[in-house]
Amino acid sequence: MLGKLAPVHTAAVLCWYGAHNYHPLPVALERGKGIYVWDVEGRQYFDFLSAYGAVSQGHCHPKIVNALKSQVDKLTLTSRAFYNNVLGEYEEYITKLFNYQKVLPLNSGVEAGETACKFACRWSYTMKGIQKYKAKIIFAAGNFWGRTLSAISSSTDPTSYDGFGPFMPGFEIIPYNDLPALERALQDPNVAAFMCENFAPGTRSCLLLMKYRWDWPELVDGWLLIMKMPDLTVLLGKALSGGLYPVSAVLCDDEIMLTIKPGEHRSTYGGNPLGCRVAITALEVLEEENLAANADKMGSILRNELMKLPSDVVTAVRGKGLLNAMVIRETKDYNAWKVCLRLQDNGLLAKPTHGDIIRLVPPLVIKEDEIWESVETITKTILSF
């Protein structure tokens, strides 16, 4: 019933019955394919949010959809009380792909982050010799890895933490991109790990275990080495399933994973055969379609063109691959929200964040002609202010 309602009625129903924890754009979507979505009135849009990056393989990728359909008629959930015939296949595939010895299958990105923090503490007590319950984890300011109590305890964003305390102890926050601050923090022998986004706040997180006390020359060299292959990495759920099913994972080697014994960490849905089948296929799509290289090429075109926009409106453009943003100067006539509304009118969906920033995150399957068409839409919109 809801999908047949006009957008204004859809919004009214959601507002009446649902929690008010999101502020959506005024559009109600009912269908998606590749880089496009369609609203309940049949209008087509470029999707430049991709469900916050979860739909990297494009909406309803046929190979992933077929894998889901095939598995859903066979077996969907057993819990981990029993083996299932897909879990082992998934574990072998993903550990070999990322070159780790072990994986723990989970369901959401923040669950993976929480688990990584638990594992870091357990490892620090059993392997590093930190006094029990004295471990510390370092985070960089501006981080974002979810909305659970642990995640907001490491946050510097008042909209995440204000009014939700008391907070988790043992977390220390240092300035982002400040290696001297990290050097000072690592002098504390109780530091178990440093958790950070891999290139910008709010992107995929990794967690580095502090195996010994660093001095500064070692820190620089070790940083460059470890960032290529952290001791323990968190793969946020999002693109791990192509947007079709909630799947996440924690990957690490035996030294860390085997500190956890049977019964000490569980997830009813983690490792279910449906999620495992979807995740295998979603990762295959990323590999087979060479989407990392495509993201690099298309992202370069996008940023190069966005940098040509008038600097009195777009004050900065930044990003990597197809995870990009432009900063909008706020005036009495326009701001990032109003720019997004006009982008919507012109057939492109994007979402503002932190007031003046507009995320531009299309699916990685976007083609060059589609990038150029979307650039025309963005340019037309910006020049209208």
mmCIF file of C-alpha atoms in Angstrom:
data_model
loop_
_atom_site.group_PDB
_atom_site.id
_atom_site.type_symbol
_atom_site.label_atom_id
_atom_site.label_comp_id
_atom_site.label_asym_id
_atom_site.label_seq_id
_atom_site.Cartn_x
_atom_site.Cartn_y
_atom_site.Cartn_z
ATOM 1 C CA MET A 1 0.000 0.000 0.000
ATOM 2 C CA LEU A 2 2.698 2.484 1.011
ATOM 3 C CA GLY A 3 4.580 2.169 -2.272
ATOM 4 C CA LYS A 4 1.517 3.328 -4.230
ATOM 5 C CA LEU A 5 1.128 6.549 -2.262
ATOM 6 C CA ALA A 6 2.325 9.919 -3.507
ATOM 7 C CA PRO A 7 5.613 11.101 -1.956
ATOM 8 C CA VAL A 8 3.924 13.562 0.409
ATOM 9 C CA HIS A 9 1.616 10.834 1.751
ATOM 10 C CA THR A 10 4.490 8.375 2.021
ATOM 11 C CA ALA A 11 6.411 10.893 4.118
ATOM 12 C CA ALA A 12 3.375 11.554 6.304
ATOM 13 C CA VAL A 13 2.852 7.853 7.025
ATOM 14 C CA LEU A 14 6.533 7.321 7.832
ATOM 15 C CA CYS A 15 6.573 10.373 10.090
ATOM 16 C CA TRP A 16 3.494 9.181 11.972
ATOM 17 C CA TYR A 17 4.548 5.575 12.530
ATOM 18 C CA GLY A 18 8.343 5.643 12.369
ATOM 19 C CA ALA A 19 11.150 6.973 14.552
ATOM 20 C CA HIS A 20 12.307 10.477 13.651
ATOM 21 C CA ASN A 21 16.001 9.624 13.456
ATOM 22 C CA TYR A 22 16.458 10.563 9.776
ATOM 23 C CA HIS A 23 15.755 13.687 7.725
ATOM 24 C CA PRO A 24 15.228 12.302 4.207
ATOM 25 C CA LEU A 25 14.986 14.213 0.984
ATOM 26 C CA PRO A 26 11.345 14.574 -0.137
ATOM 27 C CA VAL A 27 11.363 11.650 -2.558
ATOM 28 C CA ALA A 28 9.854 8.157 -2.209
ATOM 29 C CA LEU A 29 11.708 5.484 -4.177
ATOM 30 C CA GLU A 30 10.283 2.179 -5.355
ATOM 31 C CA ARG A 31 12.760 0.735 -7.875
ATOM 32 C CA GLY A 32 16.474 0.711 -8.660
ATOM 33 C CA LYS A 33 18.760 -0.644 -11.360
ATOM 34 C CA GLY A 34 22.474 -0.019 -11.706
ATOM 35 C CA ILE A 35 23.206 3.630 -10.938
ATOM 36 C CA TYR A 36 19.556 4.696 -11.273
ATOM 37 C CA VAL A 37 16.524 4.776 -8.992
ATOM 38 C CA TRP A 38 12.893 5.576 -9.761
ATOM 39 C CA ASP A 39 10.361 7.221 -7.467
ATOM 40 C CA VAL A 40 6.736 6.191 -6.923
ATOM 41 C CA GLU A 41 5.692 8.508 -9.743
ATOM 42 C CA GLY A 42 8.104 6.886 -12.202
ATOM 43 C CA ARG A 43 10.734 9.629 -12.352
ATOM 44 C CA GLN A 44 14.336 8.469 -12.876
ATOM 45 C CA TYR A 45 17.331 9.767 -10.890
ATOM 46 C CA PHE A 46 21.073 9.280 -10.720
ATOM 47 C CA ASP A 47 21.766 7.773 -7.289
ATOM 48 C CA PHE A 48 24.774 9.646 -5.893
ATOM 49 C CA LEU A 49 24.395 8.302 -2.358
ATOM 50 C CA SER A 50 24.316 4.544 -3.052
ATOM 51 C CA ALA A 51 22.829 3.871 0.390
ATOM 52 C CA TYR A 52 25.914 5.486 1.959
ATOM 53 C CA GLY A 53 28.151 3.358 -0.261
ATOM 54 C CA ALA A 54 26.431 0.018 0.354
ATOM 55 C CA VAL A 55 25.213 -0.327 -3.228
ATOM 56 C CA SER A 56 28.690 -0.193 -4.759
ATOM 57 C CA GLN A 57 27.866 -2.943 -7.261
ATOM 58 C CA GLY A 58 24.784 -1.034 -8.420
ATOM 59 C CA HIS A 59 21.161 -1.512 -7.479
ATOM 60 C CA CYS A 60 19.880 -5.067 -7.862
ATOM 61 C CA HIS A 61 22.964 -6.420 -9.600
ATOM 62 C CA PRO A 62 21.640 -9.449 -11.537
ATOM 63 C CA LYS A 63 24.389 -11.845 -10.460
ATOM 64 C CA ILE A 64 23.918 -11.021 -6.771
ATOM 65 C CA VAL A 65 20.120 -11.108 -7.069
ATOM 66 C CA ASN A 66 20.263 -14.532 -8.718
ATOM 67 C CA ALA A 67 22.590 -15.827 -6.001
ATOM 68 C CA LEU A 68 20.192 -14.619 -3.324
ATOM 69 C CA LYS A 69 17.183 -16.168 -5.082
ATOM 70 C CA SER A 70 18.997 -19.465 -5.502
ATOM 71 C CA GLN A 71 19.983 -19.687 -1.833
ATOM 72 C CA VAL A 72 16.752 -18.385 -0.308
ATOM 73 C CA ASP A 73 14.855 -21.474 -1.500
ATOM 74 C CA LYS A 74 17.428 -23.833 0.034
ATOM 75 C CA LEU A 75 18.450 -22.639 3.505
ATOM 76 C CA THR A 76 18.595 -19.185 5.074
ATOM 77 C CA LEU A 77 19.490 -19.564 8.763
ATOM 78 C CA THR A 78 20.825 -22.285 11.029
ATOM 79 C CA SER A 79 22.538 -20.238 13.750
ATOM 80 C CA ARG A 80 26.102 -21.207 14.571
ATOM 81 C CA ALA A 81 24.875 -24.119 16.682
ATOM 82 C CA PHE A 82 25.333 -26.186 13.502
ATOM 83 C CA TYR A 83 27.607 -26.083 10.466
ATOM 84 C CA ASN A 84 26.146 -25.027 7.140
ATOM 85 C CA ASN A 85 27.501 -25.810 3.690
ATOM 86 C CA VAL A 86 28.068 -22.181 2.587
ATOM 87 C CA LEU A 87 29.895 -20.751 5.599
ATOM 88 C CA GLY A 88 33.141 -22.633 5.017
ATOM 89 C CA GLU A 89 33.139 -21.674 1.345
ATOM 90 C CA TYR A 90 32.693 -18.020 2.294
ATOM 91 C CA GLU A 91 35.370 -18.104 4.999
ATOM 92 C CA GLU A 92 37.921 -19.661 2.662
ATOM 93 C CA TYR A 93 37.095 -17.199 -0.119
ATOM 94 C CA ILE A 94 37.262 -13.988 1.905
ATOM 95 C CA THR A 95 40.356 -14.884 3.946
ATOM 96 C CA LYS A 96 42.302 -15.783 0.805
ATOM 97 C CA LEU A 97 41.061 -12.655 -0.954
ATOM 98 C CA PHE A 98 42.236 -10.344 1.840
ATOM 99 C CA ASN A 99 45.185 -12.500 2.943
ATOM 100 C CA TYR A 100 44.162 -13.074 6.558
ATOM 101 C CA GLN A 101 44.054 -16.373 8.426
ATOM 102 C CA LYS A 102 40.635 -16.023 10.026
ATOM 103 C CA VAL A 103 37.289 -14.278 9.568
ATOM 104 C CA LEU A 104 34.356 -13.743 11.903
ATOM 105 C CA PRO A 105 31.138 -13.225 9.896
ATOM 106 C CA LEU A 106 28.778 -10.612 11.317
ATOM 107 C CA ASN A 107 25.816 -8.512 10.216
ATOM 108 C CA SER A 108 26.446 -4.763 10.398
ATOM 109 C CA GLY A 109 29.356 -2.375 10.227
ATOM 110 C CA VAL A 110 29.008 -1.115 13.767
ATOM 111 C CA GLU A 111 28.779 -4.704 15.035
ATOM 112 C CA ALA A 112 32.099 -5.363 13.326
ATOM 113 C CA GLY A 113 33.577 -2.262 14.958
ATOM 114 C CA GLU A 114 32.340 -3.299 18.392
ATOM 115 C CA THR A 115 33.764 -6.772 17.868
ATOM 116 C CA ALA A 116 37.127 -5.380 16.788
ATOM 117 C CA CYS A 117 37.334 -3.353 20.000
ATOM 118 C CA LYS A 118 36.492 -6.440 22.069
ATOM 119 C CA PHE A 119 39.098 -8.528 20.283
ATOM 120 C CA ALA A 120 41.749 -5.827 20.680
ATOM 121 C CA CYS A 121 41.158 -5.737 24.427
ATOM 122 C CA ARG A 122 41.197 -9.527 24.754
ATOM 123 C CA TRP A 123 44.412 -9.747 22.705
ATOM 124 C CA SER A 124 46.061 -7.041 24.818
ATOM 125 C CA TYR A 125 45.343 -8.951 28.032
ATOM 126 C CA THR A 126 46.281 -12.423 26.821
ATOM 127 C CA MET A 127 49.149 -11.624 24.438
ATOM 128 C CA LYS A 128 50.563 -8.207 25.286
ATOM 129 C CA GLY A 129 50.205 -8.516 29.056
ATOM 130 C CA ILE A 130 48.229 -5.357 29.774
ATOM 131 C CA GLN A 131 46.557 -5.480 33.189
ATOM 132 C CA LYS A 132 42.991 -6.727 32.848
ATOM 133 C CA TYR A 133 40.438 -3.960 32.163
ATOM 134 C CA LYS A 134 43.151 -1.291 31.759
ATOM 135 C CA ALA A 135 43.434 -1.424 27.946
ATOM 136 C CA LYS A 136 43.051 1.747 25.900
ATOM 137 C CA ILE A 137 42.041 2.216 22.272
ATOM 138 C CA ILE A 138 43.010 5.370 20.389
ATOM 139 C CA PHE A 139 40.702 7.040 17.864
ATOM 140 C CA ALA A 140 41.100 10.049 15.579
ATOM 141 C CA ALA A 141 38.822 13.061 15.951
ATOM 142 C CA GLY A 142 36.064 13.187 13.374
ATOM 143 C CA ASN A 143 35.739 9.403 13.222
ATOM 144 C CA PHE A 144 32.410 7.768 12.509
ATOM 145 C CA TRP A 145 31.781 4.048 12.727
ATOM 146 C CA GLY A 146 28.215 3.816 13.987
ATOM 147 C CA ARG A 147 25.729 4.865 16.644
ATOM 148 C CA THR A 148 26.082 2.269 19.388
ATOM 149 C CA LEU A 149 27.308 3.329 22.822
ATOM 150 C CA SER A 150 30.900 2.324 22.061
ATOM 151 C CA ALA A 151 30.860 4.101 18.709
ATOM 152 C CA ILE A 152 29.542 7.370 20.115
ATOM 153 C CA SER A 153 31.959 7.118 23.045
ATOM 154 C CA SER A 154 34.751 7.616 20.522
ATOM 155 C CA SER A 155 32.933 10.381 18.642
ATOM 156 C CA THR A 156 33.686 14.106 18.568
ATOM 157 C CA ASP A 157 30.351 14.916 16.901
ATOM 158 C CA PRO A 158 27.784 16.291 19.391
ATOM 159 C CA THR A 159 24.893 15.045 17.245
ATOM 160 C CA SER A 160 26.170 11.520 17.902
ATOM 161 C CA TYR A 161 26.940 11.664 21.625
ATOM 162 C CA ASP A 162 25.037 14.561 23.215
ATOM 163 C CA GLY A 163 22.513 13.305 25.764
ATOM 164 C CA PHE A 164 23.459 9.630 25.508
ATOM 165 C CA GLY A 165 26.067 9.141 28.255
ATOM 166 C CA PRO A 166 27.597 7.752 30.404
ATOM 167 C CA PHE A 167 30.197 6.653 27.890
ATOM 168 C CA MET A 168 32.589 3.758 27.516
ATOM 169 C CA PRO A 169 35.903 4.167 29.358
ATOM 170 C CA GLY A 170 39.290 3.385 27.861
ATOM 171 C CA PHE A 171 38.901 5.406 24.661
ATOM 172 C CA GLU A 172 41.356 8.208 23.832
ATOM 173 C CA ILE A 173 40.834 10.676 20.979
ATOM 174 C CA ILE A 174 43.666 12.439 19.158
ATOM 175 C CA PRO A 175 43.555 14.947 16.262
ATOM 176 C CA TYR A 176 43.053 13.429 12.827
ATOM 177 C CA ASN A 177 46.133 13.238 10.575
ATOM 178 C CA ASP A 178 48.464 14.207 13.430
ATOM 179 C CA LEU A 179 51.310 11.688 13.633
ATOM 180 C CA PRO A 180 53.130 13.489 16.490
ATOM 181 C CA ALA A 181 49.934 13.216 18.561
ATOM 182 C CA LEU A 182 49.778 9.523 17.758
ATOM 183 C CA GLU A 183 53.427 9.138 18.734
ATOM 184 C CA ARG A 184 52.723 10.704 22.134
ATOM 185 C CA ALA A 185 49.636 8.575 22.708
ATOM 186 C CA LEU A 186 51.539 5.383 21.927
ATOM 187 C CA GLN A 187 53.974 6.008 24.753
ATOM 188 C CA ASP A 188 51.272 4.702 27.098
ATOM 189 C CA PRO A 189 52.009 0.973 27.614
ATOM 190 C CA ASN A 190 48.287 0.297 28.101
ATOM 191 C CA VAL A 191 47.420 1.187 24.508
ATOM 192 C CA ALA A 192 45.957 -1.918 22.887
ATOM 193 C CA ALA A 193 45.068 -0.543 19.466
ATOM 194 C CA PHE A 194 44.605 2.434 17.181
ATOM 195 C CA MET A 195 41.338 2.438 15.233
ATOM 196 C CA CYS A 196 41.095 4.741 12.227
ATOM 197 C CA GLU A 197 39.429 5.251 8.893
ATOM 198 C CA ASN A 198 41.617 4.266 5.991
ATOM 199 C CA PHE A 199 41.789 7.652 4.261
ATOM 200 C CA ALA A 200 39.183 10.037 5.657
ATOM 201 C CA PRO A 201 36.857 10.262 8.655
ATOM 202 C CA GLY A 202 33.694 8.286 8.072
ATOM 203 C CA THR A 203 35.155 5.773 5.600
ATOM 204 C CA ARG A 204 35.988 2.090 6.151
ATOM 205 C CA SER A 205 37.742 1.498 9.451
ATOM 206 C CA CYS A 206 40.770 -0.590 10.309
ATOM 207 C CA LEU A 207 42.218 -1.398 13.695
ATOM 208 C CA LEU A 208 45.961 -1.652 14.341
ATOM 209 C CA LEU A 209 47.173 -3.590 17.355
ATOM 210 C CA MET A 210 50.098 -2.088 19.253
ATOM 211 C CA LYS A 211 52.377 -5.119 19.559
ATOM 212 C CA TYR A 212 55.291 -3.290 21.146
ATOM 213 C CA ARG A 213 56.355 0.172 22.189
ATOM 214 C CA TRP A 214 57.289 2.304 19.196
ATOM 215 C CA ASP A 215 59.908 4.986 18.950
ATOM 216 C CA TRP A 216 59.414 7.686 16.329
ATOM 217 C CA PRO A 217 61.498 6.292 13.401
ATOM 218 C CA GLU A 218 59.849 2.910 13.874
ATOM 219 C CA LEU A 219 56.441 4.550 14.005
ATOM 220 C CA VAL A 220 56.823 6.220 10.637
ATOM 221 C CA ASP A 221 58.093 3.087 8.896
ATOM 222 C CA GLY A 222 55.687 0.846 10.738
ATOM 223 C CA TRP A 223 52.774 3.118 9.924
ATOM 224 C CA LEU A 224 53.490 2.925 6.218
ATOM 225 C CA LEU A 225 53.772 -0.833 6.400
ATOM 226 C CA ILE A 226 50.859 -1.578 8.693
ATOM 227 C CA MET A 227 48.386 0.646 6.909
ATOM 228 C CA LYS A 228 48.759 -1.659 3.906
ATOM 229 C CA MET A 229 47.872 -4.689 6.005
ATOM 230 C CA PRO A 230 46.564 -3.837 9.474
ATOM 231 C CA ASP A 231 46.627 -6.468 12.201
ATOM 232 C CA LEU A 232 42.859 -6.486 12.330
ATOM 233 C CA THR A 233 40.617 -4.890 9.741
ATOM 234 C CA VAL A 234 36.935 -4.092 9.941
ATOM 235 C CA LEU A 235 35.014 -4.483 6.710
ATOM 236 C CA LEU A 236 31.903 -2.427 7.165
ATOM 237 C CA GLY A 237 28.731 -4.211 6.105
ATOM 238 C CA LYS A 238 27.676 -1.982 3.247
ATOM 239 C CA ALA A 239 29.220 -3.133 -0.057
ATOM 240 C CA LEU A 240 30.151 -6.559 1.311
ATOM 241 C CA SER A 241 26.685 -7.681 0.187
ATOM 242 C CA GLY A 242 25.997 -5.254 -2.646
ATOM 243 C CA GLY A 243 23.111 -3.790 -0.668
ATOM 244 C CA LEU A 244 21.008 -6.957 -0.781
ATOM 245 C CA TYR A 245 21.536 -8.318 2.732
ATOM 246 C CA PRO A 246 23.132 -7.141 5.994
ATOM 247 C CA VAL A 247 26.622 -8.665 6.087
ATOM 248 C CA SER A 248 29.875 -7.567 7.738
ATOM 249 C CA ALA A 249 33.098 -9.251 8.771
ATOM 250 C CA VAL A 250 36.128 -8.976 11.021
ATOM 251 C CA LEU A 251 39.330 -10.328 9.479
ATOM 252 C CA CYS A 252 42.512 -11.039 11.419
ATOM 253 C CA ASP A 253 45.197 -13.659 11.975
ATOM 254 C CA ASP A 254 45.263 -16.546 14.437
ATOM 255 C CA GLU A 255 47.162 -14.629 17.124
ATOM 256 C CA ILE A 256 44.106 -12.411 17.585
ATOM 257 C CA MET A 257 41.130 -14.536 16.567
ATOM 258 C CA LEU A 258 42.109 -17.573 18.632
ATOM 259 C CA THR A 259 42.103 -15.561 21.859
ATOM 260 C CA ILE A 260 38.299 -15.922 21.626
ATOM 261 C CA LYS A 261 37.001 -19.297 22.793
ATOM 262 C CA PRO A 262 33.646 -21.017 22.086
ATOM 263 C CA GLY A 263 30.777 -19.205 23.784
ATOM 264 C CA GLU A 264 32.674 -15.952 24.348
ATOM 265 C CA HIS A 265 31.333 -14.109 21.293
ATOM 266 C CA ARG A 266 28.227 -15.030 19.324
ATOM 267 C CA SER A 267 25.907 -13.760 16.594
ATOM 268 C CA THR A 268 22.684 -15.588 15.738
ATOM 269 C CA TYR A 269 22.616 -14.349 12.145
ATOM 270 C CA GLY A 270 26.361 -14.020 11.612
ATOM 271 C CA GLY A 271 27.570 -16.573 9.072
ATOM 272 C CA ASN A 272 24.092 -17.561 7.909
ATOM 273 C CA PRO A 273 24.071 -19.337 4.524
ATOM 274 C CA LEU A 274 22.041 -16.645 2.769
ATOM 275 C CA GLY A 275 24.351 -13.834 3.862
ATOM 276 C CA CYS A 276 27.437 -15.901 3.025
ATOM 277 C CA ARG A 277 26.199 -16.695 -0.485
ATOM 278 C CA VAL A 278 25.355 -13.055 -1.143
ATOM 279 C CA ALA A 279 28.729 -11.872 0.198
ATOM 280 C CA ILE A 280 30.712 -14.322 -1.943
ATOM 281 C CA THR A 281 28.875 -13.160 -5.039
ATOM 282 C CA ALA A 282 29.147 -9.468 -4.201
ATOM 283 C CA LEU A 283 32.913 -9.798 -3.789
ATOM 284 C CA GLU A 284 33.143 -11.743 -7.047
ATOM 285 C CA VAL A 285 31.393 -8.870 -8.821
ATOM 286 C CA LEU A 286 33.888 -6.374 -7.421
ATOM 287 C CA GLU A 287 36.736 -8.518 -8.737
ATOM 288 C CA GLU A 288 35.294 -9.670 -12.061
ATOM 289 C CA GLU A 289 34.095 -6.231 -13.126
ATOM 290 C CA ASN A 290 37.304 -4.534 -11.963
ATOM 291 C CA LEU A 291 35.290 -1.981 -10.029
ATOM 292 C CA ALA A 292 38.231 -0.622 -8.033
ATOM 293 C CA ALA A 293 39.967 0.494 -11.225
ATOM 294 C CA ASN A 294 36.721 1.891 -12.590
ATOM 295 C CA ALA A 295 36.163 3.849 -9.382
ATOM 296 C CA ASP A 296 39.636 5.329 -9.627
ATOM 297 C CA LYS A 297 39.157 6.415 -13.247
ATOM 298 C CA MET A 298 35.598 7.730 -12.880
ATOM 299 C CA GLY A 299 36.429 9.458 -9.601
ATOM 300 C CA SER A 300 39.290 11.359 -11.213
ATOM 301 C CA ILE A 301 36.987 12.632 -13.952
ATOM 302 C CA LEU A 302 34.366 13.647 -11.411
ATOM 303 C CA ARG A 303 36.759 15.561 -9.152
ATOM 304 C CA ASN A 304 38.534 17.258 -12.051
ATOM 305 C CA GLU A 305 35.224 18.598 -13.354
ATOM 306 C CA LEU A 306 33.847 19.577 -9.948
ATOM 307 C CA MET A 307 36.979 21.624 -9.290
ATOM 308 C CA LYS A 308 35.983 23.832 -12.232
ATOM 309 C CA LEU A 309 32.783 24.944 -10.487
ATOM 310 C CA PRO A 310 32.596 28.527 -9.158
ATOM 311 C CA SER A 311 34.551 28.782 -5.898
ATOM 312 C CA ASP A 312 32.071 31.276 -4.466
ATOM 313 C CA VAL A 313 29.564 28.390 -4.296
ATOM 314 C CA VAL A 314 31.723 25.239 -4.119
ATOM 315 C CA THR A 315 34.576 26.064 -1.760
ATOM 316 C CA ALA A 316 36.294 22.658 -1.827
ATOM 317 C CA VAL A 317 36.204 19.304 -3.591
ATOM 318 C CA ARG A 318 37.839 16.216 -2.110
ATOM 319 C CA GLY A 319 37.699 12.466 -2.272
ATOM 320 C CA LYS A 320 39.234 9.221 -3.435
ATOM 321 C CA GLY A 321 37.857 6.897 -6.066
ATOM 322 C CA LEU A 322 34.098 7.363 -6.129
ATOM 323 C CA LEU A 323 33.811 8.465 -2.508
ATOM 324 C CA ASN A 324 33.729 12.234 -2.938
ATOM 325 C CA ALA A 325 32.339 15.416 -1.470
ATOM 326 C CA MET A 326 31.955 19.071 -2.304
ATOM 327 C CA VAL A 327 31.725 21.819 0.290
ATOM 328 C CA ILE A 328 29.015 24.432 -0.262
ATOM 329 C CA ARG A 329 29.349 28.007 0.951
ATOM 330 C CA GLU A 330 26.298 28.860 3.052
ATOM 331 C CA THR A 331 24.571 32.169 2.286
ATOM 332 C CA LYS A 332 21.131 33.630 2.904
ATOM 333 C CA ASP A 333 20.114 32.341 -0.533
ATOM 334 C CA TYR A 334 21.446 28.792 -0.526
ATOM 335 C CA ASN A 335 23.141 26.037 1.468
ATOM 336 C CA ALA A 336 23.978 22.362 0.976
ATOM 337 C CA TRP A 337 20.409 21.243 1.683
ATOM 338 C CA LYS A 338 18.953 23.628 -0.902
ATOM 339 C CA VAL A 339 21.555 22.524 -3.440
ATOM 340 C CA CYS A 340 20.500 18.892 -2.874
ATOM 341 C CA LEU A 341 16.847 19.807 -3.346
ATOM 342 C CA ARG A 342 17.669 21.434 -6.671
ATOM 343 C CA LEU A 343 19.840 18.484 -7.676
ATOM 344 C CA GLN A 344 16.798 16.311 -7.016
ATOM 345 C CA ASP A 345 14.686 18.562 -9.231
ATOM 346 C CA ASN A 346 17.313 18.102 -11.949
ATOM 347 C CA GLY A 347 17.379 14.305 -11.630
ATOM 348 C CA LEU A 348 20.262 13.526 -9.258
ATOM 349 C CA LEU A 349 19.986 12.395 -5.640
ATOM 350 C CA ALA A 350 22.698 13.360 -3.148
ATOM 351 C CA LYS A 351 22.632 14.053 0.577
ATOM 352 C CA PRO A 352 24.224 16.772 2.714
ATOM 353 C CA THR A 353 26.199 16.012 5.857
ATOM 354 C CA HIS A 354 27.720 18.148 8.618
ATOM 355 C CA GLY A 355 25.850 21.181 7.356
ATOM 356 C CA ASP A 356 27.911 22.315 4.373
ATOM 357 C CA ILE A 357 29.122 19.065 2.758
ATOM 358 C CA ILE A 358 27.408 17.143 -0.038
ATOM 359 C CA ARG A 359 28.384 13.501 -0.454
ATOM 360 C CA LEU A 360 28.794 12.325 -4.046
ATOM 361 C CA VAL A 361 28.965 8.529 -3.915
ATOM 362 C CA PRO A 362 27.596 6.843 -7.054
ATOM 363 C CA PRO A 363 27.744 3.063 -7.503
ATOM 364 C CA LEU A 364 31.131 1.859 -8.712
ATOM 365 C CA VAL A 365 29.546 0.461 -11.884
ATOM 366 C CA ILE A 366 28.985 3.949 -13.291
ATOM 367 C CA LYS A 367 30.206 4.335 -16.877
ATOM 368 C CA GLU A 368 32.102 7.264 -18.361
ATOM 369 C CA ASP A 369 29.146 8.622 -20.342
ATOM 370 C CA GLU A 370 27.064 8.492 -17.159
ATOM 371 C CA ILE A 371 29.756 10.364 -15.228
ATOM 372 C CA TRP A 372 29.763 13.099 -17.851
ATOM 373 C CA GLU A 373 25.965 13.301 -17.832
ATOM 374 C CA SER A 374 25.901 13.545 -14.046
ATOM 375 C CA VAL A 375 28.624 16.226 -14.144
ATOM 376 C CA GLU A 376 26.404 18.226 -16.498
ATOM 377 C CA THR A 377 23.533 17.908 -14.020
ATOM 378 C CA ILE A 378 25.678 19.014 -11.076
ATOM 379 C CA THR A 379 27.177 21.903 -13.055
ATOM 380 C CA LYS A 380 23.762 23.077 -14.225
ATOM 381 C CA THR A 381 22.531 22.990 -10.643
ATOM 382 C CA ILE A 382 25.470 24.886 -9.139
ATOM 383 C CA LEU A 383 25.372 27.554 -11.858
ATOM 384 C CA SER A 384 21.696 28.169 -11.085
ATOM 385 C CA PHE A 385 22.598 29.740 -7.725
#
